[in-house]
Amino acid sequence: MSSQKKTTGEARSERKTAGAQLGGADADAVAAEEAFSKVLQLVRQVQIGMQNIDPSHGLSGSQLWALWHISAHPGQRVSELASTLHIHLSTASNLLDKLETRGLVRRERRDTDNRVVRLYLAESGVQLVKGIPGPMQGQLRRALRDVPAPVLAGLITGVGAVLDLMSETPSLDAA
């Protein structure tokens, strides 16, 4: 079996063990619902953090997030930004088109074959980023750095197992 399936199988086994400690199948369901609630709470906290940013600049949370990443990593490729933001390459290009139209981002081709596009903030983008508080994702990253190593390792394993299971199962809006 693949290591992905092994990880998923291990996660199932650990969940069953935890469920048995809590009292069987009903405890499994209760634990799964509690975990689901905690994940939604985390997602909502990040969403609220992005929504509470001063809207006077007229940018979406995704646009701000892209600006922060370009600011933190000038010269990155469009594909690197897309990967970092966990969005499709075409979505990143559309996002960058809007930022470029507003004069906040510039794309440069420096390689001899002109295929590689590098991203930089334009001067107005630099000024805008200076006046906006850091992204909620920054707060989440800081919080994760403060989590004890064993707990963080369990979180990585657990979230990885959930993502593996979700990729194995056809998407059904069961929630």
PDB file of C-alpha atoms in Angstrom:
ATOM      1  CA  MET A   1       0.000   0.000   0.000  1.00  0.00           C
ATOM      2  CA  SER A   2       1.079   3.581  -0.492  1.00  0.00           C
ATOM      3  CA  SER A   3       2.366   5.664   2.378  1.00  0.00           C
ATOM      4  CA  GLN A   4      -0.686   7.885   1.940  1.00  0.00           C
ATOM      5  CA  LYS A   5      -3.032   4.941   2.570  1.00  0.00           C
ATOM      6  CA  LYS A   6      -0.873   3.868   5.494  1.00  0.00           C
ATOM      7  CA  THR A   7      -1.176   7.327   7.021  1.00  0.00           C
ATOM      8  CA  THR A   8      -4.935   7.255   6.482  1.00  0.00           C
ATOM      9  CA  GLY A   9      -5.161   3.759   7.955  1.00  0.00           C
ATOM     10  CA  GLU A  10      -3.102   4.787  10.940  1.00  0.00           C
ATOM     11  CA  ALA A  11      -5.355   7.792  11.473  1.00  0.00           C
ATOM     12  CA  ARG A  12      -8.450   5.555  11.341  1.00  0.00           C
ATOM     13  CA  SER A  13      -6.866   3.216  13.867  1.00  0.00           C
ATOM     14  CA  GLU A  14      -5.967   6.110  16.173  1.00  0.00           C
ATOM     15  CA  ARG A  15      -9.500   7.516  15.859  1.00  0.00           C
ATOM     16  CA  LYS A  16     -11.001   4.110  16.702  1.00  0.00           C
ATOM     17  CA  THR A  17      -8.686   3.818  19.700  1.00  0.00           C
ATOM     18  CA  ALA A  18      -9.720   7.270  20.887  1.00  0.00           C
ATOM     19  CA  GLY A  19     -13.372   6.356  20.302  1.00  0.00           C
ATOM     20  CA  ALA A  20     -13.021   3.164  22.303  1.00  0.00           C
ATOM     21  CA  GLN A  21     -11.558   5.151  25.173  1.00  0.00           C
ATOM     22  CA  LEU A  22     -14.557   7.489  25.024  1.00  0.00           C
ATOM     23  CA  GLY A  23     -17.099   4.671  24.830  1.00  0.00           C
ATOM     24  CA  GLY A  24     -17.399   3.198  21.328  1.00  0.00           C
ATOM     25  CA  ALA A  25     -19.086   4.216  18.092  1.00  0.00           C
ATOM     26  CA  ASP A  26     -21.192   6.962  19.663  1.00  0.00           C
ATOM     27  CA  ALA A  27     -18.040   8.461  21.107  1.00  0.00           C
ATOM     28  CA  ASP A  28     -16.444   8.305  17.622  1.00  0.00           C
ATOM     29  CA  ALA A  29     -19.327  10.327  16.229  1.00  0.00           C
ATOM     30  CA  VAL A  30     -19.145  12.827  19.082  1.00  0.00           C
ATOM     31  CA  ALA A  31     -15.378  13.200  18.667  1.00  0.00           C
ATOM     32  CA  ALA A  32     -15.736  13.644  14.886  1.00  0.00           C
ATOM     33  CA  GLU A  33     -18.400  16.334  15.401  1.00  0.00           C
ATOM     34  CA  GLU A  34     -16.230  18.111  17.970  1.00  0.00           C
ATOM     35  CA  ALA A  35     -13.246  18.041  15.603  1.00  0.00           C
ATOM     36  CA  PHE A  36     -15.459  19.318  12.765  1.00  0.00           C
ATOM     37  CA  SER A  37     -16.656  22.148  15.002  1.00  0.00           C
ATOM     38  CA  LYS A  38     -13.083  23.082  15.934  1.00  0.00           C
ATOM     39  CA  VAL A  39     -11.966  23.120  12.283  1.00  0.00           C
ATOM     40  CA  LEU A  40     -14.924  25.336  11.348  1.00  0.00           C
ATOM     41  CA  GLN A  41     -14.128  27.616  14.271  1.00  0.00           C
ATOM     42  CA  LEU A  42     -10.544  27.960  13.052  1.00  0.00           C
ATOM     43  CA  VAL A  43     -11.623  28.642   9.462  1.00  0.00           C
ATOM     44  CA  ARG A  44     -14.163  31.203  10.658  1.00  0.00           C
ATOM     45  CA  GLN A  45     -11.558  32.933  12.840  1.00  0.00           C
ATOM     46  CA  VAL A  46      -9.293  33.340   9.818  1.00  0.00           C
ATOM     47  CA  GLN A  47     -12.213  34.590   7.690  1.00  0.00           C
ATOM     48  CA  ILE A  48     -13.221  37.135  10.325  1.00  0.00           C
ATOM     49  CA  GLY A  49      -9.632  38.313  10.610  1.00  0.00           C
ATOM     50  CA  MET A  50      -9.539  38.944   6.873  1.00  0.00           C
ATOM     51  CA  GLN A  51     -12.955  40.666   6.876  1.00  0.00           C
ATOM     52  CA  ASN A  52     -12.055  42.986   9.735  1.00  0.00           C
ATOM     53  CA  ILE A  53      -9.346  44.674   7.715  1.00  0.00           C
ATOM     54  CA  ASP A  54     -10.133  48.302   6.880  1.00  0.00           C
ATOM     55  CA  PRO A  55     -12.101  48.186   3.611  1.00  0.00           C
ATOM     56  CA  SER A  56     -11.146  51.745   2.580  1.00  0.00           C
ATOM     57  CA  HIS A  57      -8.392  50.413   0.293  1.00  0.00           C
ATOM     58  CA  GLY A  58     -11.003  48.525  -1.769  1.00  0.00           C
ATOM     59  CA  LEU A  59      -9.181  45.189  -1.949  1.00  0.00           C
ATOM     60  CA  SER A  60     -10.460  41.707  -1.221  1.00  0.00           C
ATOM     61  CA  GLY A  61      -8.861  39.519   1.400  1.00  0.00           C
ATOM     62  CA  SER A  62      -7.340  37.388  -1.365  1.00  0.00           C
ATOM     63  CA  GLN A  63      -5.812  40.449  -3.002  1.00  0.00           C
ATOM     64  CA  LEU A  64      -4.376  41.602   0.319  1.00  0.00           C
ATOM     65  CA  TRP A  65      -2.995  38.155   1.016  1.00  0.00           C
ATOM     66  CA  ALA A  66      -1.318  38.140  -2.402  1.00  0.00           C
ATOM     67  CA  LEU A  67       0.181  41.585  -1.743  1.00  0.00           C
ATOM     68  CA  TRP A  68       1.571  40.436   1.618  1.00  0.00           C
ATOM     69  CA  HIS A  69       3.165  37.393   0.026  1.00  0.00           C
ATOM     70  CA  ILE A  70       4.683  39.405  -2.803  1.00  0.00           C
ATOM     71  CA  SER A  71       5.954  41.907  -0.248  1.00  0.00           C
ATOM     72  CA  ALA A  72       7.519  39.128   1.832  1.00  0.00           C
ATOM     73  CA  HIS A  73       8.976  37.323  -1.209  1.00  0.00           C
ATOM     74  CA  PRO A  74       9.746  39.834  -3.962  1.00  0.00           C
ATOM     75  CA  GLY A  75      10.714  38.236  -7.237  1.00  0.00           C
ATOM     76  CA  GLN A  76       8.689  35.083  -6.750  1.00  0.00           C
ATOM     77  CA  ARG A  77       7.088  33.420  -9.763  1.00  0.00           C
ATOM     78  CA  VAL A  78       3.359  33.414 -10.406  1.00  0.00           C
ATOM     79  CA  SER A  79       3.324  29.625  -9.910  1.00  0.00           C
ATOM     80  CA  GLU A  80       4.995  30.034  -6.504  1.00  0.00           C
ATOM     81  CA  LEU A  81       2.380  32.584  -5.442  1.00  0.00           C
ATOM     82  CA  ALA A  82      -0.430  30.300  -6.641  1.00  0.00           C
ATOM     83  CA  SER A  83       1.048  27.404  -4.686  1.00  0.00           C
ATOM     84  CA  THR A  84       1.461  29.503  -1.547  1.00  0.00           C
ATOM     85  CA  LEU A  85      -2.112  30.795  -1.747  1.00  0.00           C
ATOM     86  CA  HIS A  86      -3.431  27.303  -2.609  1.00  0.00           C
ATOM     87  CA  ILE A  87      -5.172  28.577  -5.723  1.00  0.00           C
ATOM     88  CA  HIS A  88      -5.081  27.556  -9.385  1.00  0.00           C
ATOM     89  CA  LEU A  89      -2.504  29.248 -11.614  1.00  0.00           C
ATOM     90  CA  SER A  90      -5.229  30.889 -13.729  1.00  0.00           C
ATOM     91  CA  THR A  91      -6.886  32.252 -10.569  1.00  0.00           C
ATOM     92  CA  ALA A  92      -3.555  33.738  -9.497  1.00  0.00           C
ATOM     93  CA  SER A  93      -3.141  35.339 -12.916  1.00  0.00           C
ATOM     94  CA  ASN A  94      -6.616  36.888 -12.707  1.00  0.00           C
ATOM     95  CA  LEU A  95      -5.872  38.149  -9.196  1.00  0.00           C
ATOM     96  CA  LEU A  96      -2.601  39.663 -10.390  1.00  0.00           C
ATOM     97  CA  ASP A  97      -4.331  41.282 -13.387  1.00  0.00           C
ATOM     98  CA  LYS A  98      -6.571  43.207 -10.974  1.00  0.00           C
ATOM     99  CA  LEU A  99      -3.660  44.234  -8.760  1.00  0.00           C
ATOM    100  CA  GLU A 100      -1.598  45.266 -11.772  1.00  0.00           C
ATOM    101  CA  THR A 101      -4.481  47.320 -13.184  1.00  0.00           C
ATOM    102  CA  ARG A 102      -4.618  49.200  -9.873  1.00  0.00           C
ATOM    103  CA  GLY A 103      -0.882  49.862 -10.096  1.00  0.00           C
ATOM    104  CA  LEU A 104      -0.038  47.820  -7.007  1.00  0.00           C
ATOM    105  CA  VAL A 105       1.975  44.998  -8.596  1.00  0.00           C
ATOM    106  CA  ARG A 106       4.359  44.724 -11.482  1.00  0.00           C
ATOM    107  CA  ARG A 107       5.424  41.651 -13.409  1.00  0.00           C
ATOM    108  CA  GLU A 108       8.939  41.495 -14.781  1.00  0.00           C
ATOM    109  CA  ARG A 109      10.577  39.160 -17.256  1.00  0.00           C
ATOM    110  CA  ARG A 110      14.315  39.069 -16.664  1.00  0.00           C
ATOM    111  CA  ASP A 111      15.387  35.732 -18.083  1.00  0.00           C
ATOM    112  CA  THR A 112      16.805  35.571 -21.564  1.00  0.00           C
ATOM    113  CA  ASP A 113      13.869  33.514 -22.864  1.00  0.00           C
ATOM    114  CA  ASN A 114      11.254  35.807 -21.229  1.00  0.00           C
ATOM    115  CA  ARG A 115       9.147  32.861 -20.063  1.00  0.00           C
ATOM    116  CA  VAL A 116       9.698  33.397 -16.341  1.00  0.00           C
ATOM    117  CA  VAL A 117       7.602  36.175 -14.840  1.00  0.00           C
ATOM    118  CA  ARG A 118       8.714  37.588 -11.483  1.00  0.00           C
ATOM    119  CA  LEU A 119       6.406  39.532  -9.165  1.00  0.00           C
ATOM    120  CA  TYR A 120       7.179  42.761  -7.341  1.00  0.00           C
ATOM    121  CA  LEU A 121       5.166  45.400  -5.561  1.00  0.00           C
ATOM    122  CA  ALA A 122       4.899  48.720  -7.347  1.00  0.00           C
ATOM    123  CA  GLU A 123       5.611  51.778  -5.195  1.00  0.00           C
ATOM    124  CA  SER A 124       1.891  52.270  -4.477  1.00  0.00           C
ATOM    125  CA  GLY A 125       1.700  48.594  -3.449  1.00  0.00           C
ATOM    126  CA  VAL A 126       4.612  49.061  -1.063  1.00  0.00           C
ATOM    127  CA  GLN A 127       2.873  52.047   0.531  1.00  0.00           C
ATOM    128  CA  LEU A 128      -0.420  50.177   0.808  1.00  0.00           C
ATOM    129  CA  VAL A 129       1.150  47.132   2.461  1.00  0.00           C
ATOM    130  CA  LYS A 130       2.915  49.372   5.011  1.00  0.00           C
ATOM    131  CA  GLY A 131      -0.444  50.752   6.149  1.00  0.00           C
ATOM    132  CA  ILE A 132      -2.291  47.463   6.497  1.00  0.00           C
ATOM    133  CA  PRO A 133      -1.931  45.129   9.486  1.00  0.00           C
ATOM    134  CA  GLY A 134      -0.466  41.683   8.889  1.00  0.00           C
ATOM    135  CA  PRO A 135      -2.735  38.942   7.581  1.00  0.00           C
ATOM    136  CA  MET A 136      -4.695  36.656   9.834  1.00  0.00           C
ATOM    137  CA  GLN A 137      -2.664  33.821   8.355  1.00  0.00           C
ATOM    138  CA  GLY A 138       0.339  35.444  10.063  1.00  0.00           C
ATOM    139  CA  GLN A 139      -1.448  35.190  13.398  1.00  0.00           C
ATOM    140  CA  LEU A 140      -2.239  31.543  12.716  1.00  0.00           C
ATOM    141  CA  ARG A 141       1.380  30.815  11.788  1.00  0.00           C
ATOM    142  CA  ARG A 142       2.599  32.513  14.987  1.00  0.00           C
ATOM    143  CA  ALA A 143       0.117  30.515  17.068  1.00  0.00           C
ATOM    144  CA  LEU A 144       1.218  27.255  15.421  1.00  0.00           C
ATOM    145  CA  ARG A 145       4.841  28.067  16.247  1.00  0.00           C
ATOM    146  CA  ASP A 146       3.841  28.299  19.918  1.00  0.00           C
ATOM    147  CA  VAL A 147       2.092  24.906  19.973  1.00  0.00           C
ATOM    148  CA  PRO A 148       4.202  22.216  21.690  1.00  0.00           C
ATOM    149  CA  ALA A 149       6.055  19.994  19.189  1.00  0.00           C
ATOM    150  CA  PRO A 150       4.174  16.754  20.033  1.00  0.00           C
ATOM    151  CA  VAL A 151       0.814  18.495  19.630  1.00  0.00           C
ATOM    152  CA  LEU A 152       1.941  20.072  16.375  1.00  0.00           C
ATOM    153  CA  ALA A 153       3.124  16.691  15.060  1.00  0.00           C
ATOM    154  CA  GLY A 154      -0.279  15.205  15.902  1.00  0.00           C
ATOM    155  CA  LEU A 155      -2.013  18.103  14.180  1.00  0.00           C
ATOM    156  CA  ILE A 156       0.059  17.605  11.036  1.00  0.00           C
ATOM    157  CA  THR A 157      -0.685  13.876  11.023  1.00  0.00           C
ATOM    158  CA  GLY A 158      -4.373  14.391  11.747  1.00  0.00           C
ATOM    159  CA  VAL A 159      -4.978  17.120   9.193  1.00  0.00           C
ATOM    160  CA  GLY A 160      -2.984  15.155   6.636  1.00  0.00           C
ATOM    161  CA  ALA A 161      -5.133  12.082   7.258  1.00  0.00           C
ATOM    162  CA  VAL A 162      -8.329  14.120   6.866  1.00  0.00           C
ATOM    163  CA  LEU A 163      -7.077  15.613   3.604  1.00  0.00           C
ATOM    164  CA  ASP A 164      -6.113  12.121   2.375  1.00  0.00           C
ATOM    165  CA  LEU A 165      -9.592  10.802   3.189  1.00  0.00           C
ATOM    166  CA  MET A 166     -11.227  13.770   1.498  1.00  0.00           C
ATOM    167  CA  SER A 167      -9.185  13.231  -1.660  1.00  0.00           C
ATOM    168  CA  GLU A 168     -10.247   9.540  -1.717  1.00  0.00           C
ATOM    169  CA  THR A 169     -13.942  10.333  -1.382  1.00  0.00           C
ATOM    170  CA  PRO A 170     -16.007  12.053  -4.091  1.00  0.00           C
ATOM    171  CA  SER A 171     -17.108  15.473  -2.920  1.00  0.00           C
ATOM    172  CA  LEU A 172     -20.599  15.303  -1.482  1.00  0.00           C
ATOM    173  CA  ASP A 173     -21.881  18.295   0.431  1.00  0.00           C
ATOM    174  CA  ALA A 174     -22.831  16.229   3.460  1.00  0.00           C
ATOM    175  CA  ALA A 175     -22.454  19.075   5.921  1.00  0.00           C
TER     176      ALA A 175
END
